[in-house]
Amino acid sequence: LGAENGDEAGTAIALGQVDLGGAPELLIGAPGADGASKLVVDAGEAYLLQWGGGLPPTVDLGSFPFRAHLRGARQSDRLGSAVLLADMLDKDGRDDPLIGVPGADGPLLDRGEAGGAYLLAASTLPAFALDLAPLVADVTFYGADAGDRLGSALAAGDMDIDGTADPVLGAWTANGIGNLMADAGDGHLA
């Protein structure tokens, strides 16, 4: 269950191993959530839950104890539209959270809905609520052009066979090569 009306919890879900030696964790995106104050409309949120011995039949994200709770920093960021857990940073065996932010406006806030994604190291992920902004993430990806909506889809695989997963980010409304094909969409291997 989402914590509030309109949270859109469950829009994206990923399962992985964030903490070594323990049970897997579940990362749940809620892109319609309104942040800590409930005043940052559609900032989005993501919840990392410890699977433990299994979850109860109903999980209320408004009161369930979470491993981490991440919140979008700005209105309409829609953090959590896509989520992924994979060992992408340091080959430590921990799955690092990658969280799509397709409504983000670029590094200088001058590219409306260029989108992006935040990659956080599992080894330093806080066990408390955190407002995510580009300066907080270990790696921040930005959409190239206004309206691209980078981070609307996420995937990973070891493309260069170096032992770590390489992120692939979708930008479903990007305008293709040379911006010549309206809403053709793009995929970016990082």
PDB file of C-alpha atoms in Angstrom:
ATOM      1  CA  LEU A   1       0.000   0.000   0.000  1.00  0.00           C
ATOM      2  CA  GLY A   2       1.259   3.481  -0.807  1.00  0.00           C
ATOM      3  CA  ALA A   3       1.743   5.839   2.102  1.00  0.00           C
ATOM      4  CA  GLU A   4      -0.664   8.474   0.710  1.00  0.00           C
ATOM      5  CA  ASN A   5      -3.316   8.900  -1.985  1.00  0.00           C
ATOM      6  CA  GLY A   6      -1.750   9.315  -5.420  1.00  0.00           C
ATOM      7  CA  ASP A   7       1.706   7.959  -4.465  1.00  0.00           C
ATOM      8  CA  GLU A   8       1.649   5.410  -7.312  1.00  0.00           C
ATOM      9  CA  ALA A   9       3.657   2.972  -5.151  1.00  0.00           C
ATOM     10  CA  GLY A  10       4.676  -0.110  -7.083  1.00  0.00           C
ATOM     11  CA  THR A  11       5.120   1.692 -10.410  1.00  0.00           C
ATOM     12  CA  ALA A  12       8.592   0.132 -10.391  1.00  0.00           C
ATOM     13  CA  ILE A  13       9.961  -2.706  -8.250  1.00  0.00           C
ATOM     14  CA  ALA A  14      13.398  -4.326  -8.003  1.00  0.00           C
ATOM     15  CA  LEU A  15      14.754  -7.154  -5.864  1.00  0.00           C
ATOM     16  CA  GLY A  16      18.429  -7.429  -4.930  1.00  0.00           C
ATOM     17  CA  GLN A  17      21.098  -7.932  -2.298  1.00  0.00           C
ATOM     18  CA  VAL A  18      22.048  -4.548  -0.791  1.00  0.00           C
ATOM     19  CA  ASP A  19      23.392  -5.817   2.546  1.00  0.00           C
ATOM     20  CA  LEU A  20      25.871  -8.703   2.394  1.00  0.00           C
ATOM     21  CA  GLY A  21      24.963 -11.897   4.176  1.00  0.00           C
ATOM     22  CA  GLY A  22      21.376 -10.964   4.774  1.00  0.00           C
ATOM     23  CA  ALA A  23      18.093 -11.569   3.077  1.00  0.00           C
ATOM     24  CA  PRO A  24      17.392  -9.738  -0.184  1.00  0.00           C
ATOM     25  CA  GLU A  25      15.886  -6.267  -0.232  1.00  0.00           C
ATOM     26  CA  LEU A  26      12.929  -4.958  -2.210  1.00  0.00           C
ATOM     27  CA  LEU A  27      13.123  -1.470  -3.792  1.00  0.00           C
ATOM     28  CA  ILE A  28       9.709   0.068  -4.500  1.00  0.00           C
ATOM     29  CA  GLY A  29       9.212   3.254  -6.518  1.00  0.00           C
ATOM     30  CA  ALA A  30       6.388   5.689  -5.756  1.00  0.00           C
ATOM     31  CA  PRO A  31       6.774   8.501  -8.351  1.00  0.00           C
ATOM     32  CA  GLY A  32       3.586  10.317  -7.345  1.00  0.00           C
ATOM     33  CA  ALA A  33       4.626  10.747  -3.693  1.00  0.00           C
ATOM     34  CA  ASP A  34       4.963  14.305  -2.438  1.00  0.00           C
ATOM     35  CA  GLY A  35       8.140  14.248  -0.312  1.00  0.00           C
ATOM     36  CA  ALA A  36       8.676  14.622   3.426  1.00  0.00           C
ATOM     37  CA  SER A  37       6.505  17.683   3.881  1.00  0.00           C
ATOM     38  CA  LYS A  38       3.840  16.390   1.473  1.00  0.00           C
ATOM     39  CA  LEU A  39       4.233  19.794  -0.240  1.00  0.00           C
ATOM     40  CA  VAL A  40       6.686  18.835  -3.000  1.00  0.00           C
ATOM     41  CA  VAL A  41       4.096  17.584  -5.500  1.00  0.00           C
ATOM     42  CA  ASP A  42       5.178  14.480  -7.441  1.00  0.00           C
ATOM     43  CA  ALA A  43       8.771  14.678  -6.187  1.00  0.00           C
ATOM     44  CA  GLY A  44       8.590  10.898  -5.911  1.00  0.00           C
ATOM     45  CA  GLU A  45       9.924   8.468  -3.343  1.00  0.00           C
ATOM     46  CA  ALA A  46      11.563   5.043  -3.219  1.00  0.00           C
ATOM     47  CA  TYR A  47      11.465   2.599  -0.324  1.00  0.00           C
ATOM     48  CA  LEU A  48      14.064  -0.100   0.335  1.00  0.00           C
ATOM     49  CA  LEU A  49      12.522  -2.883   2.433  1.00  0.00           C
ATOM     50  CA  GLN A  50      14.396  -5.784   3.987  1.00  0.00           C
ATOM     51  CA  TRP A  51      12.814  -9.038   2.900  1.00  0.00           C
ATOM     52  CA  GLY A  52      13.858 -10.887   6.068  1.00  0.00           C
ATOM     53  CA  GLY A  53      11.833 -14.038   6.640  1.00  0.00           C
ATOM     54  CA  GLY A  54       9.253 -12.766   4.197  1.00  0.00           C
ATOM     55  CA  LEU A  55       6.921  -9.809   4.199  1.00  0.00           C
ATOM     56  CA  PRO A  56       3.461  -9.762   5.757  1.00  0.00           C
ATOM     57  CA  PRO A  57       0.452 -10.107   3.418  1.00  0.00           C
ATOM     58  CA  THR A  58      -0.011  -6.319   3.443  1.00  0.00           C
ATOM     59  CA  VAL A  59       2.794  -3.755   3.628  1.00  0.00           C
ATOM     60  CA  ASP A  60       1.783  -0.172   4.468  1.00  0.00           C
ATOM     61  CA  LEU A  61       4.639   2.041   3.270  1.00  0.00           C
ATOM     62  CA  GLY A  62       3.404   4.782   5.593  1.00  0.00           C
ATOM     63  CA  SER A  63       4.278   2.753   8.685  1.00  0.00           C
ATOM     64  CA  PHE A  64       6.432  -0.221   7.632  1.00  0.00           C
ATOM     65  CA  PRO A  65      10.046  -0.165   8.902  1.00  0.00           C
ATOM     66  CA  PHE A  66      12.258   0.429   5.876  1.00  0.00           C
ATOM     67  CA  ARG A  67      15.989  -0.106   5.281  1.00  0.00           C
ATOM     68  CA  ALA A  68      16.158   3.234   3.428  1.00  0.00           C
ATOM     69  CA  HIS A  69      13.615   5.835   2.313  1.00  0.00           C
ATOM     70  CA  LEU A  70      14.685   8.094  -0.557  1.00  0.00           C
ATOM     71  CA  ARG A  71      12.713  11.180  -1.626  1.00  0.00           C
ATOM     72  CA  GLY A  72      12.816  13.374  -4.712  1.00  0.00           C
ATOM     73  CA  ALA A  73      14.167  16.850  -4.100  1.00  0.00           C
ATOM     74  CA  ARG A  74      12.058  18.903  -6.517  1.00  0.00           C
ATOM     75  CA  GLN A  75       8.471  19.153  -7.651  1.00  0.00           C
ATOM     76  CA  SER A  76       7.602  16.846 -10.583  1.00  0.00           C
ATOM     77  CA  ASP A  77      10.944  14.954 -10.456  1.00  0.00           C
ATOM     78  CA  ARG A  78       8.931  11.696 -10.245  1.00  0.00           C
ATOM     79  CA  LEU A  79      11.768   9.849  -8.520  1.00  0.00           C
ATOM     80  CA  GLY A  80      11.053   6.112  -8.495  1.00  0.00           C
ATOM     81  CA  SER A  81       9.422   5.891 -11.932  1.00  0.00           C
ATOM     82  CA  ALA A  82      12.032   3.212 -12.618  1.00  0.00           C
ATOM     83  CA  VAL A  83      14.251   1.421 -10.089  1.00  0.00           C
ATOM     84  CA  LEU A  84      17.069  -1.101 -10.358  1.00  0.00           C
ATOM     85  CA  LEU A  85      19.373  -2.997  -8.001  1.00  0.00           C
ATOM     86  CA  ALA A  86      22.684  -4.271  -9.455  1.00  0.00           C
ATOM     87  CA  ASP A  87      26.375  -4.243  -8.477  1.00  0.00           C
ATOM     88  CA  MET A  88      27.414  -1.288 -10.648  1.00  0.00           C
ATOM     89  CA  LEU A  89      30.024   0.644  -8.664  1.00  0.00           C
ATOM     90  CA  ASP A  90      32.695  -1.343  -6.867  1.00  0.00           C
ATOM     91  CA  LYS A  91      32.454  -5.139  -7.336  1.00  0.00           C
ATOM     92  CA  ASP A  92      31.679  -5.589  -3.629  1.00  0.00           C
ATOM     93  CA  GLY A  93      28.810  -8.013  -4.181  1.00  0.00           C
ATOM     94  CA  ARG A  94      26.232  -5.481  -3.010  1.00  0.00           C
ATOM     95  CA  ASP A  95      23.514  -4.328  -5.382  1.00  0.00           C
ATOM     96  CA  ASP A  96      23.647  -0.544  -5.772  1.00  0.00           C
ATOM     97  CA  PRO A  97      20.313   1.272  -6.156  1.00  0.00           C
ATOM     98  CA  LEU A  98      19.764   3.143  -9.432  1.00  0.00           C
ATOM     99  CA  ILE A  99      16.648   5.290  -9.323  1.00  0.00           C
ATOM    100  CA  GLY A 100      15.101   7.027 -12.325  1.00  0.00           C
ATOM    101  CA  VAL A 101      14.077  10.675 -12.076  1.00  0.00           C
ATOM    102  CA  PRO A 102      12.454  11.303 -15.491  1.00  0.00           C
ATOM    103  CA  GLY A 103      10.961  14.664 -14.504  1.00  0.00           C
ATOM    104  CA  ALA A 104      14.271  16.224 -13.381  1.00  0.00           C
ATOM    105  CA  ASP A 105      15.328  19.426 -15.136  1.00  0.00           C
ATOM    106  CA  GLY A 106      19.073  18.927 -15.681  1.00  0.00           C
ATOM    107  CA  PRO A 107      22.113  20.083 -13.694  1.00  0.00           C
ATOM    108  CA  LEU A 108      21.269  23.803 -13.916  1.00  0.00           C
ATOM    109  CA  LEU A 109      17.487  23.296 -13.849  1.00  0.00           C
ATOM    110  CA  ASP A 110      17.366  24.680 -17.408  1.00  0.00           C
ATOM    111  CA  ARG A 111      16.340  21.527 -19.325  1.00  0.00           C
ATOM    112  CA  GLY A 112      12.703  20.910 -18.452  1.00  0.00           C
ATOM    113  CA  GLU A 113      12.015  17.200 -18.026  1.00  0.00           C
ATOM    114  CA  ALA A 114      15.386  16.164 -19.452  1.00  0.00           C
ATOM    115  CA  GLY A 115      15.267  13.518 -16.754  1.00  0.00           C
ATOM    116  CA  GLY A 116      18.054  11.639 -15.070  1.00  0.00           C
ATOM    117  CA  ALA A 117      18.941   8.907 -12.632  1.00  0.00           C
ATOM    118  CA  TYR A 118      20.723   8.678  -9.295  1.00  0.00           C
ATOM    119  CA  LEU A 119      23.149   5.842  -8.540  1.00  0.00           C
ATOM    120  CA  LEU A 120      23.972   5.251  -4.869  1.00  0.00           C
ATOM    121  CA  ALA A 121      26.622   2.950  -3.429  1.00  0.00           C
ATOM    122  CA  ALA A 122      24.997   0.193  -1.400  1.00  0.00           C
ATOM    123  CA  SER A 123      27.896   0.275   1.061  1.00  0.00           C
ATOM    124  CA  THR A 124      27.138   3.869   2.099  1.00  0.00           C
ATOM    125  CA  LEU A 125      23.347   3.869   1.752  1.00  0.00           C
ATOM    126  CA  PRO A 126      21.885   5.521   4.864  1.00  0.00           C
ATOM    127  CA  ALA A 127      19.382   3.685   7.040  1.00  0.00           C
ATOM    128  CA  PHE A 128      17.108   6.721   7.292  1.00  0.00           C
ATOM    129  CA  ALA A 129      15.008   9.010   5.113  1.00  0.00           C
ATOM    130  CA  LEU A 130      17.038  11.079   2.656  1.00  0.00           C
ATOM    131  CA  ASP A 131      16.048  13.783   0.179  1.00  0.00           C
ATOM    132  CA  LEU A 132      17.885  12.879  -3.020  1.00  0.00           C
ATOM    133  CA  ALA A 133      19.487  15.638  -5.029  1.00  0.00           C
ATOM    134  CA  PRO A 134      22.349  15.367  -7.529  1.00  0.00           C
ATOM    135  CA  LEU A 135      24.945  16.267  -4.895  1.00  0.00           C
ATOM    136  CA  VAL A 136      23.827  13.408  -2.640  1.00  0.00           C
ATOM    137  CA  ALA A 137      24.080  10.624  -5.258  1.00  0.00           C
ATOM    138  CA  ASP A 138      27.381   8.854  -5.910  1.00  0.00           C
ATOM    139  CA  VAL A 139      26.755   9.181  -9.660  1.00  0.00           C
ATOM    140  CA  THR A 140      24.141  11.370 -11.349  1.00  0.00           C
ATOM    141  CA  PHE A 141      23.043  10.896 -14.947  1.00  0.00           C
ATOM    142  CA  TYR A 142      21.333  13.781 -16.787  1.00  0.00           C
ATOM    143  CA  GLY A 143      19.160  13.755 -19.892  1.00  0.00           C
ATOM    144  CA  ALA A 144      20.770  15.515 -22.847  1.00  0.00           C
ATOM    145  CA  ASP A 145      17.820  17.645 -23.937  1.00  0.00           C
ATOM    146  CA  ALA A 146      14.642  19.095 -22.500  1.00  0.00           C
ATOM    147  CA  GLY A 147      11.796  16.613 -22.736  1.00  0.00           C
ATOM    148  CA  ASP A 148      13.976  13.457 -23.038  1.00  0.00           C
ATOM    149  CA  ARG A 149      12.715  11.997 -19.732  1.00  0.00           C
ATOM    150  CA  LEU A 150      15.898   9.978 -19.160  1.00  0.00           C
ATOM    151  CA  GLY A 151      15.428   7.476 -16.344  1.00  0.00           C
ATOM    152  CA  SER A 152      11.963   6.393 -17.452  1.00  0.00           C
ATOM    153  CA  ALA A 153      13.350   2.862 -17.878  1.00  0.00           C
ATOM    154  CA  LEU A 154      16.456   1.210 -16.387  1.00  0.00           C
ATOM    155  CA  ALA A 155      18.358  -2.012 -17.018  1.00  0.00           C
ATOM    156  CA  ALA A 156      21.866  -3.331 -16.368  1.00  0.00           C
ATOM    157  CA  GLY A 157      24.189  -6.037 -17.577  1.00  0.00           C
ATOM    158  CA  ASP A 158      27.911  -6.668 -17.679  1.00  0.00           C
ATOM    159  CA  MET A 159      28.373  -5.342 -21.220  1.00  0.00           C
ATOM    160  CA  ASP A 160      32.183  -5.072 -21.095  1.00  0.00           C
ATOM    161  CA  ILE A 161      32.748  -8.279 -19.083  1.00  0.00           C
ATOM    162  CA  ASP A 162      34.621  -6.546 -16.246  1.00  0.00           C
ATOM    163  CA  GLY A 163      32.616  -8.035 -13.371  1.00  0.00           C
ATOM    164  CA  THR A 164      30.323  -5.055 -12.719  1.00  0.00           C
ATOM    165  CA  ALA A 165      26.933  -4.325 -14.220  1.00  0.00           C
ATOM    166  CA  ASP A 166      26.746  -1.453 -16.699  1.00  0.00           C
ATOM    167  CA  PRO A 167      23.602   0.697 -16.458  1.00  0.00           C
ATOM    168  CA  VAL A 168      21.364   1.272 -19.464  1.00  0.00           C
ATOM    169  CA  LEU A 169      18.991   4.231 -19.206  1.00  0.00           C
ATOM    170  CA  GLY A 170      15.892   4.770 -21.308  1.00  0.00           C
ATOM    171  CA  ALA A 171      14.673   8.173 -22.466  1.00  0.00           C
ATOM    172  CA  TRP A 172      11.271   7.356 -23.934  1.00  0.00           C
ATOM    173  CA  THR A 173      10.493  10.831 -25.327  1.00  0.00           C
ATOM    174  CA  ALA A 174      13.964  11.718 -26.655  1.00  0.00           C
ATOM    175  CA  ASN A 175      13.991  12.847 -30.278  1.00  0.00           C
ATOM    176  CA  GLY A 176      16.440  10.329 -31.706  1.00  0.00           C
ATOM    177  CA  ILE A 177      19.747  10.906 -33.499  1.00  0.00           C
ATOM    178  CA  GLY A 178      20.293  14.605 -34.119  1.00  0.00           C
ATOM    179  CA  ASN A 179      16.899  15.360 -32.494  1.00  0.00           C
ATOM    180  CA  LEU A 180      15.268  14.726 -35.899  1.00  0.00           C
ATOM    181  CA  MET A 181      12.563  12.204 -34.881  1.00  0.00           C
ATOM    182  CA  ALA A 182      10.006  13.522 -32.400  1.00  0.00           C
ATOM    183  CA  ASP A 183       9.566  11.220 -29.397  1.00  0.00           C
ATOM    184  CA  ALA A 184      11.460   8.375 -31.107  1.00  0.00           C
ATOM    185  CA  GLY A 185      13.105   7.515 -27.795  1.00  0.00           C
ATOM    186  CA  ASP A 186      16.709   6.677 -26.897  1.00  0.00           C
ATOM    187  CA  GLY A 187      18.604   4.149 -24.829  1.00  0.00           C
ATOM    188  CA  HIS A 188      21.960   5.070 -23.268  1.00  0.00           C
ATOM    189  CA  LEU A 189      24.634   2.650 -22.075  1.00  0.00           C
ATOM    190  CA  ALA A 190      26.603   4.331 -19.299  1.00  0.00           C
TER     191      ALA A 190
END
